[in-house]
């Protein structure tokens, strides 16, 4: 498989990003390194969540390998914290803003810890499709690029349209932090994330970015 265009990218701002490691407001934990040996949740295991959180702990001088991860759906993190089932949990938008306003505190910003321009999603296809249907792929990339550029330049339109095809209510759509919509991948963030994924066993080895990212990605 090969990526053909990016999807969403974090904001790169601590305090205003699309994902955070959340603890209860009265938690004794004060920094990511304090998570050593603690129980932390991610919505999925062996995924971007636990990988970036371990990386965040390491970057803060702790040992990310000592964390015990359990699977908890993002909307249920605050309840799990209140019941004492976890010490911290991954929360992403559109649930993050609400969590921070209702008794949660951001212990660390795991996407930002990887990169101020960390790509979170993208669109890919088979190399066979690129070879056999180049015009189709070119048209798709052009359409997605136009769409991403429009979304990035018109956040109010993004907030207006999101409730029309999701269960997110209008109030949440207006208050949540939006990602950036950048068509171009950031290779350096992919390198950091790939190495972290290999280090923690999320994948067996670091990815071949020359083969995975679109040709010409700087």
PDB file of C-alpha atoms in Angstrom:
ATOM      1  CA  UNK A   1       0.000   0.000   0.000  1.00  0.00           C
ATOM      2  CA  UNK A   2       1.031   3.599  -0.579  1.00  0.00           C
ATOM      3  CA  UNK A   3      -0.410   6.808   0.792  1.00  0.00           C
ATOM      4  CA  UNK A   4      -1.615   9.246  -1.831  1.00  0.00           C
ATOM      5  CA  UNK A   5      -2.702  12.206   0.290  1.00  0.00           C
ATOM      6  CA  UNK A   6      -2.784  13.304   3.894  1.00  0.00           C
ATOM      7  CA  UNK A   7      -5.972  13.545   5.948  1.00  0.00           C
ATOM      8  CA  UNK A   8      -5.672  15.388   9.260  1.00  0.00           C
ATOM      9  CA  UNK A   9      -2.772  16.862  11.214  1.00  0.00           C
ATOM     10  CA  UNK A  10      -2.552  17.990  14.818  1.00  0.00           C
ATOM     11  CA  UNK A  11      -2.530  21.689  15.721  1.00  0.00           C
ATOM     12  CA  UNK A  12       0.954  21.465  17.218  1.00  0.00           C
ATOM     13  CA  UNK A  13      -0.086  23.573  20.218  1.00  0.00           C
ATOM     14  CA  UNK A  14       0.151  22.358  23.797  1.00  0.00           C
ATOM     15  CA  UNK A  15      -3.055  23.389  25.511  1.00  0.00           C
ATOM     16  CA  UNK A  16      -5.025  23.427  22.272  1.00  0.00           C
ATOM     17  CA  UNK A  17      -4.458  20.189  20.417  1.00  0.00           C
ATOM     18  CA  UNK A  18      -6.811  17.414  19.312  1.00  0.00           C
ATOM     19  CA  UNK A  19      -5.515  14.769  21.743  1.00  0.00           C
ATOM     20  CA  UNK A  20      -4.206  14.725  25.299  1.00  0.00           C
ATOM     21  CA  UNK A  21      -3.343  12.432  28.193  1.00  0.00           C
ATOM     22  CA  UNK A  22      -6.086  13.251  30.690  1.00  0.00           C
ATOM     23  CA  UNK A  23      -6.114  12.723  34.454  1.00  0.00           C
ATOM     24  CA  UNK A  24      -8.602  13.716  37.118  1.00  0.00           C
ATOM     25  CA  UNK A  25      -8.248  17.315  38.279  1.00  0.00           C
ATOM     26  CA  UNK A  26      -7.151  16.208  41.767  1.00  0.00           C
ATOM     27  CA  UNK A  27      -4.706  13.545  40.517  1.00  0.00           C
ATOM     28  CA  UNK A  28      -1.262  13.640  42.181  1.00  0.00           C
ATOM     29  CA  UNK A  29       0.315  13.073  38.744  1.00  0.00           C
ATOM     30  CA  UNK A  30       1.833  16.308  37.484  1.00  0.00           C
ATOM     31  CA  UNK A  31       3.865  15.415  34.383  1.00  0.00           C
ATOM     32  CA  UNK A  32       4.084  12.607  31.816  1.00  0.00           C
ATOM     33  CA  UNK A  33       7.075  10.978  33.533  1.00  0.00           C
ATOM     34  CA  UNK A  34       4.855  10.426  36.582  1.00  0.00           C
ATOM     35  CA  UNK A  35       2.975   7.799  34.583  1.00  0.00           C
ATOM     36  CA  UNK A  36       5.753   5.232  35.095  1.00  0.00           C
ATOM     37  CA  UNK A  37       4.138   1.983  36.246  1.00  0.00           C
ATOM     38  CA  UNK A  38       0.629   3.426  36.030  1.00  0.00           C
ATOM     39  CA  UNK A  39      -2.481   2.117  34.260  1.00  0.00           C
ATOM     40  CA  UNK A  40      -3.381   4.170  31.223  1.00  0.00           C
ATOM     41  CA  UNK A  41      -6.156   3.771  28.681  1.00  0.00           C
ATOM     42  CA  UNK A  42      -6.244   4.033  24.917  1.00  0.00           C
ATOM     43  CA  UNK A  43      -9.289   3.547  22.717  1.00  0.00           C
ATOM     44  CA  UNK A  44      -7.382   0.780  20.918  1.00  0.00           C
ATOM     45  CA  UNK A  45      -4.263  -1.125  21.921  1.00  0.00           C
ATOM     46  CA  UNK A  46      -1.116  -1.256  19.780  1.00  0.00           C
ATOM     47  CA  UNK A  47      -2.262   1.908  18.085  1.00  0.00           C
ATOM     48  CA  UNK A  48      -1.371   5.572  17.731  1.00  0.00           C
ATOM     49  CA  UNK A  49      -2.683   6.234  21.236  1.00  0.00           C
ATOM     50  CA  UNK A  50      -0.487   3.999  23.400  1.00  0.00           C
ATOM     51  CA  UNK A  51       2.476   4.486  21.051  1.00  0.00           C
ATOM     52  CA  UNK A  52       2.441   8.284  21.343  1.00  0.00           C
ATOM     53  CA  UNK A  53       1.785   8.189  25.085  1.00  0.00           C
ATOM     54  CA  UNK A  54       4.779   5.922  25.707  1.00  0.00           C
ATOM     55  CA  UNK A  55       6.849   8.254  23.530  1.00  0.00           C
ATOM     56  CA  UNK A  56       5.636  11.233  25.568  1.00  0.00           C
ATOM     57  CA  UNK A  57       6.690   9.603  28.828  1.00  0.00           C
ATOM     58  CA  UNK A  58      10.126   8.795  27.393  1.00  0.00           C
ATOM     59  CA  UNK A  59      10.522  12.340  26.087  1.00  0.00           C
ATOM     60  CA  UNK A  60       9.785  13.648  29.590  1.00  0.00           C
ATOM     61  CA  UNK A  61      12.547  11.530  31.106  1.00  0.00           C
ATOM     62  CA  UNK A  62      10.443   8.561  32.192  1.00  0.00           C
ATOM     63  CA  UNK A  63      10.233   4.973  31.026  1.00  0.00           C
ATOM     64  CA  UNK A  64       7.278   4.527  28.697  1.00  0.00           C
ATOM     65  CA  UNK A  65       7.695   0.760  28.628  1.00  0.00           C
ATOM     66  CA  UNK A  66       6.496   0.509  32.252  1.00  0.00           C
ATOM     67  CA  UNK A  67       2.977   1.726  31.485  1.00  0.00           C
ATOM     68  CA  UNK A  68       0.145  -0.806  31.613  1.00  0.00           C
ATOM     69  CA  UNK A  69      -2.422  -0.098  28.901  1.00  0.00           C
ATOM     70  CA  UNK A  70      -6.080  -1.062  28.957  1.00  0.00           C
ATOM     71  CA  UNK A  71      -8.679  -0.472  26.288  1.00  0.00           C
ATOM     72  CA  UNK A  72     -11.299   2.152  27.141  1.00  0.00           C
ATOM     73  CA  UNK A  73     -13.528   3.946  24.645  1.00  0.00           C
ATOM     74  CA  UNK A  74     -12.739   7.666  24.535  1.00  0.00           C
ATOM     75  CA  UNK A  75     -16.221   8.778  25.732  1.00  0.00           C
ATOM     76  CA  UNK A  76     -15.840   6.540  28.809  1.00  0.00           C
ATOM     77  CA  UNK A  77     -12.434   7.788  30.009  1.00  0.00           C
ATOM     78  CA  UNK A  78     -13.765  10.312  32.524  1.00  0.00           C
ATOM     79  CA  UNK A  79     -16.014   7.690  34.121  1.00  0.00           C
ATOM     80  CA  UNK A  80     -13.087   5.244  34.294  1.00  0.00           C
ATOM     81  CA  UNK A  81     -10.982   7.914  36.001  1.00  0.00           C
ATOM     82  CA  UNK A  82     -13.736   8.634  38.512  1.00  0.00           C
ATOM     83  CA  UNK A  83     -14.042   4.917  39.335  1.00  0.00           C
ATOM     84  CA  UNK A  84     -10.283   4.625  39.790  1.00  0.00           C
ATOM     85  CA  UNK A  85      -9.969   2.009  37.049  1.00  0.00           C
ATOM     86  CA  UNK A  86      -7.225   3.969  35.322  1.00  0.00           C
ATOM     87  CA  UNK A  87      -4.714   6.612  36.343  1.00  0.00           C
ATOM     88  CA  UNK A  88      -4.846   8.447  33.010  1.00  0.00           C
ATOM     89  CA  UNK A  89      -6.440   8.059  29.623  1.00  0.00           C
ATOM     90  CA  UNK A  90      -6.215   9.130  26.017  1.00  0.00           C
ATOM     91  CA  UNK A  91      -8.945  11.596  25.095  1.00  0.00           C
ATOM     92  CA  UNK A  92      -9.337  13.055  21.618  1.00  0.00           C
ATOM     93  CA  UNK A  93     -11.712  15.563  20.130  1.00  0.00           C
ATOM     94  CA  UNK A  94     -14.679  15.958  20.008  1.00  0.00           C
ATOM     95  CA  UNK A  95     -14.551  14.635  23.585  1.00  0.00           C
ATOM     96  CA  UNK A  96     -11.397  16.376  24.819  1.00  0.00           C
ATOM     97  CA  UNK A  97     -12.753  19.906  25.273  1.00  0.00           C
ATOM     98  CA  UNK A  98     -15.726  18.552  27.219  1.00  0.00           C
ATOM     99  CA  UNK A  99     -13.483  16.385  29.422  1.00  0.00           C
ATOM    100  CA  UNK A 100     -11.239  19.322  30.296  1.00  0.00           C
ATOM    101  CA  UNK A 101     -14.294  21.396  31.182  1.00  0.00           C
ATOM    102  CA  UNK A 102     -15.812  18.694  33.364  1.00  0.00           C
ATOM    103  CA  UNK A 103     -13.152  17.633  35.840  1.00  0.00           C
ATOM    104  CA  UNK A 104     -10.316  16.514  33.611  1.00  0.00           C
ATOM    105  CA  UNK A 105      -6.785  17.900  33.387  1.00  0.00           C
ATOM    106  CA  UNK A 106      -4.294  17.480  30.579  1.00  0.00           C
ATOM    107  CA  UNK A 107      -1.165  15.800  31.917  1.00  0.00           C
ATOM    108  CA  UNK A 108       0.531  15.867  28.529  1.00  0.00           C
ATOM    109  CA  UNK A 109      -0.115  16.472  24.860  1.00  0.00           C
ATOM    110  CA  UNK A 110       0.987  13.225  23.241  1.00  0.00           C
ATOM    111  CA  UNK A 111       0.615  14.227  19.590  1.00  0.00           C
ATOM    112  CA  UNK A 112       2.591  17.428  20.156  1.00  0.00           C
ATOM    113  CA  UNK A 113       5.279  15.415  21.944  1.00  0.00           C
ATOM    114  CA  UNK A 114       5.840  13.533  18.690  1.00  0.00           C
ATOM    115  CA  UNK A 115       5.795  16.602  16.450  1.00  0.00           C
ATOM    116  CA  UNK A 116       4.269  20.040  16.074  1.00  0.00           C
ATOM    117  CA  UNK A 117       3.054  18.718  12.728  1.00  0.00           C
ATOM    118  CA  UNK A 118       2.027  15.136  13.362  1.00  0.00           C
ATOM    119  CA  UNK A 119      -0.150  13.597  10.684  1.00  0.00           C
ATOM    120  CA  UNK A 120      -2.961  11.569  12.223  1.00  0.00           C
ATOM    121  CA  UNK A 121      -4.714  10.125   9.182  1.00  0.00           C
ATOM    122  CA  UNK A 122      -4.297   9.719   5.449  1.00  0.00           C
ATOM    123  CA  UNK A 123      -5.662   8.086   2.323  1.00  0.00           C
ATOM    124  CA  UNK A 124      -3.915   5.163   0.666  1.00  0.00           C
ATOM    125  CA  UNK A 125      -4.305   2.666  -2.138  1.00  0.00           C
ATOM    126  CA  UNK A 126      -2.509  -0.306  -3.652  1.00  0.00           C
ATOM    127  CA  UNK A 127       0.609   0.243  -5.732  1.00  0.00           C
ATOM    128  CA  UNK A 128      -1.201  -1.792  -8.385  1.00  0.00           C
ATOM    129  CA  UNK A 129      -3.969   0.809  -8.526  1.00  0.00           C
ATOM    130  CA  UNK A 130      -1.447   3.619  -8.944  1.00  0.00           C
ATOM    131  CA  UNK A 131       0.202   1.757 -11.805  1.00  0.00           C
ATOM    132  CA  UNK A 132      -2.966   0.641 -13.574  1.00  0.00           C
ATOM    133  CA  UNK A 133      -5.254   3.612 -12.907  1.00  0.00           C
ATOM    134  CA  UNK A 134      -2.991   6.679 -12.705  1.00  0.00           C
ATOM    135  CA  UNK A 135      -5.672   9.079 -13.935  1.00  0.00           C
ATOM    136  CA  UNK A 136      -8.118   7.896 -11.281  1.00  0.00           C
ATOM    137  CA  UNK A 137      -5.519   8.356  -8.535  1.00  0.00           C
ATOM    138  CA  UNK A 138      -4.558  11.770  -9.881  1.00  0.00           C
ATOM    139  CA  UNK A 139      -8.183  12.904  -9.874  1.00  0.00           C
ATOM    140  CA  UNK A 140      -8.681  11.608  -6.328  1.00  0.00           C
ATOM    141  CA  UNK A 141      -5.579  13.417  -5.077  1.00  0.00           C
ATOM    142  CA  UNK A 142      -6.669  16.635  -6.793  1.00  0.00           C
ATOM    143  CA  UNK A 143     -10.164  16.417  -5.302  1.00  0.00           C
ATOM    144  CA  UNK A 144      -8.859  15.657  -1.803  1.00  0.00           C
ATOM    145  CA  UNK A 145      -6.284  18.423  -1.979  1.00  0.00           C
ATOM    146  CA  UNK A 146      -8.982  20.920  -2.929  1.00  0.00           C
ATOM    147  CA  UNK A 147     -11.201  19.655  -0.123  1.00  0.00           C
ATOM    148  CA  UNK A 148      -8.459  19.750   2.506  1.00  0.00           C
ATOM    149  CA  UNK A 149      -7.357  23.241   1.521  1.00  0.00           C
ATOM    150  CA  UNK A 150     -10.949  24.471   1.690  1.00  0.00           C
ATOM    151  CA  UNK A 151     -11.520  22.874   5.107  1.00  0.00           C
ATOM    152  CA  UNK A 152      -8.288  24.333   6.464  1.00  0.00           C
ATOM    153  CA  UNK A 153      -9.225  27.821   5.246  1.00  0.00           C
ATOM    154  CA  UNK A 154     -12.866  27.645   6.361  1.00  0.00           C
ATOM    155  CA  UNK A 155     -13.124  26.238   9.910  1.00  0.00           C
ATOM    156  CA  UNK A 156     -16.637  27.647  10.349  1.00  0.00           C
ATOM    157  CA  UNK A 157     -17.803  25.513   7.441  1.00  0.00           C
ATOM    158  CA  UNK A 158     -16.183  22.458   9.024  1.00  0.00           C
ATOM    159  CA  UNK A 159     -18.012  23.143  12.271  1.00  0.00           C
ATOM    160  CA  UNK A 160     -21.285  23.600  10.376  1.00  0.00           C
ATOM    161  CA  UNK A 161     -21.043  20.401   8.364  1.00  0.00           C
ATOM    162  CA  UNK A 162     -19.762  17.979  11.016  1.00  0.00           C
ATOM    163  CA  UNK A 163     -23.125  17.609  12.856  1.00  0.00           C
ATOM    164  CA  UNK A 164     -24.870  16.775   9.567  1.00  0.00           C
ATOM    165  CA  UNK A 165     -23.161  13.395   9.240  1.00  0.00           C
ATOM    166  CA  UNK A 166     -22.125  12.552  12.825  1.00  0.00           C
ATOM    167  CA  UNK A 167     -23.808  12.397  16.227  1.00  0.00           C
ATOM    168  CA  UNK A 168     -21.839  15.426  17.402  1.00  0.00           C
ATOM    169  CA  UNK A 169     -24.218  18.142  18.569  1.00  0.00           C
ATOM    170  CA  UNK A 170     -23.854  21.680  17.292  1.00  0.00           C
ATOM    171  CA  UNK A 171     -22.594  23.073  20.612  1.00  0.00           C
ATOM    172  CA  UNK A 172     -19.763  20.547  20.725  1.00  0.00           C
ATOM    173  CA  UNK A 173     -18.924  21.177  17.086  1.00  0.00           C
ATOM    174  CA  UNK A 174     -18.570  24.873  17.844  1.00  0.00           C
ATOM    175  CA  UNK A 175     -16.317  24.410  20.877  1.00  0.00           C
ATOM    176  CA  UNK A 176     -14.061  21.488  19.938  1.00  0.00           C
ATOM    177  CA  UNK A 177     -10.510  21.991  18.709  1.00  0.00           C
ATOM    178  CA  UNK A 178     -10.210  21.230  15.015  1.00  0.00           C
ATOM    179  CA  UNK A 179      -7.238  19.513  13.390  1.00  0.00           C
ATOM    180  CA  UNK A 180      -5.370  21.053  10.514  1.00  0.00           C
ATOM    181  CA  UNK A 181      -6.237  19.743   7.076  1.00  0.00           C
ATOM    182  CA  UNK A 182      -2.927  19.597   5.215  1.00  0.00           C
ATOM    183  CA  UNK A 183      -2.581  17.721   1.944  1.00  0.00           C
ATOM    184  CA  UNK A 184       1.195  17.351   2.276  1.00  0.00           C
ATOM    185  CA  UNK A 185       2.607  14.734   4.640  1.00  0.00           C
ATOM    186  CA  UNK A 186       5.284  15.652   7.174  1.00  0.00           C
ATOM    187  CA  UNK A 187       8.063  13.113   6.754  1.00  0.00           C
ATOM    188  CA  UNK A 188       9.961  13.961   9.930  1.00  0.00           C
ATOM    189  CA  UNK A 189       6.914  13.308  12.128  1.00  0.00           C
ATOM    190  CA  UNK A 190       6.331  10.010  10.308  1.00  0.00           C
ATOM    191  CA  UNK A 191       9.933   9.026  11.054  1.00  0.00           C
ATOM    192  CA  UNK A 192       9.528   9.752  14.763  1.00  0.00           C
ATOM    193  CA  UNK A 193       6.209   7.934  14.963  1.00  0.00           C
ATOM    194  CA  UNK A 194       7.527   4.989  12.947  1.00  0.00           C
ATOM    195  CA  UNK A 195      10.558   4.560  15.202  1.00  0.00           C
ATOM    196  CA  UNK A 196       8.371   4.779  18.304  1.00  0.00           C
ATOM    197  CA  UNK A 197       5.956   2.190  16.889  1.00  0.00           C
ATOM    198  CA  UNK A 198       8.840  -0.191  16.238  1.00  0.00           C
ATOM    199  CA  UNK A 199      10.381   0.470  19.666  1.00  0.00           C
ATOM    200  CA  UNK A 200       7.197  -0.381  21.546  1.00  0.00           C
ATOM    201  CA  UNK A 201       6.203  -3.320  19.348  1.00  0.00           C
ATOM    202  CA  UNK A 202       3.229  -1.656  17.715  1.00  0.00           C
ATOM    203  CA  UNK A 203       4.784  -2.818  14.438  1.00  0.00           C
ATOM    204  CA  UNK A 204       7.624  -5.271  13.920  1.00  0.00           C
ATOM    205  CA  UNK A 205      10.027  -2.773  12.340  1.00  0.00           C
ATOM    206  CA  UNK A 206      10.194   0.873  11.363  1.00  0.00           C
ATOM    207  CA  UNK A 207       8.332   1.513   8.094  1.00  0.00           C
ATOM    208  CA  UNK A 208      10.036   2.154   4.762  1.00  0.00           C
ATOM    209  CA  UNK A 209       8.811   5.720   4.306  1.00  0.00           C
ATOM    210  CA  UNK A 210      10.116   5.900   0.752  1.00  0.00           C
ATOM    211  CA  UNK A 211       7.700   3.122  -0.115  1.00  0.00           C
ATOM    212  CA  UNK A 212       4.782   4.267   2.041  1.00  0.00           C
ATOM    213  CA  UNK A 213       4.654   8.046   1.540  1.00  0.00           C
ATOM    214  CA  UNK A 214       3.812   9.664  -1.789  1.00  0.00           C
ATOM    215  CA  UNK A 215       6.737  10.170  -4.133  1.00  0.00           C
ATOM    216  CA  UNK A 216       8.404  13.523  -3.562  1.00  0.00           C
ATOM    217  CA  UNK A 217       7.410  13.882   0.095  1.00  0.00           C
ATOM    218  CA  UNK A 218      10.134  16.126   1.595  1.00  0.00           C
TER     219      UNK A 218
END
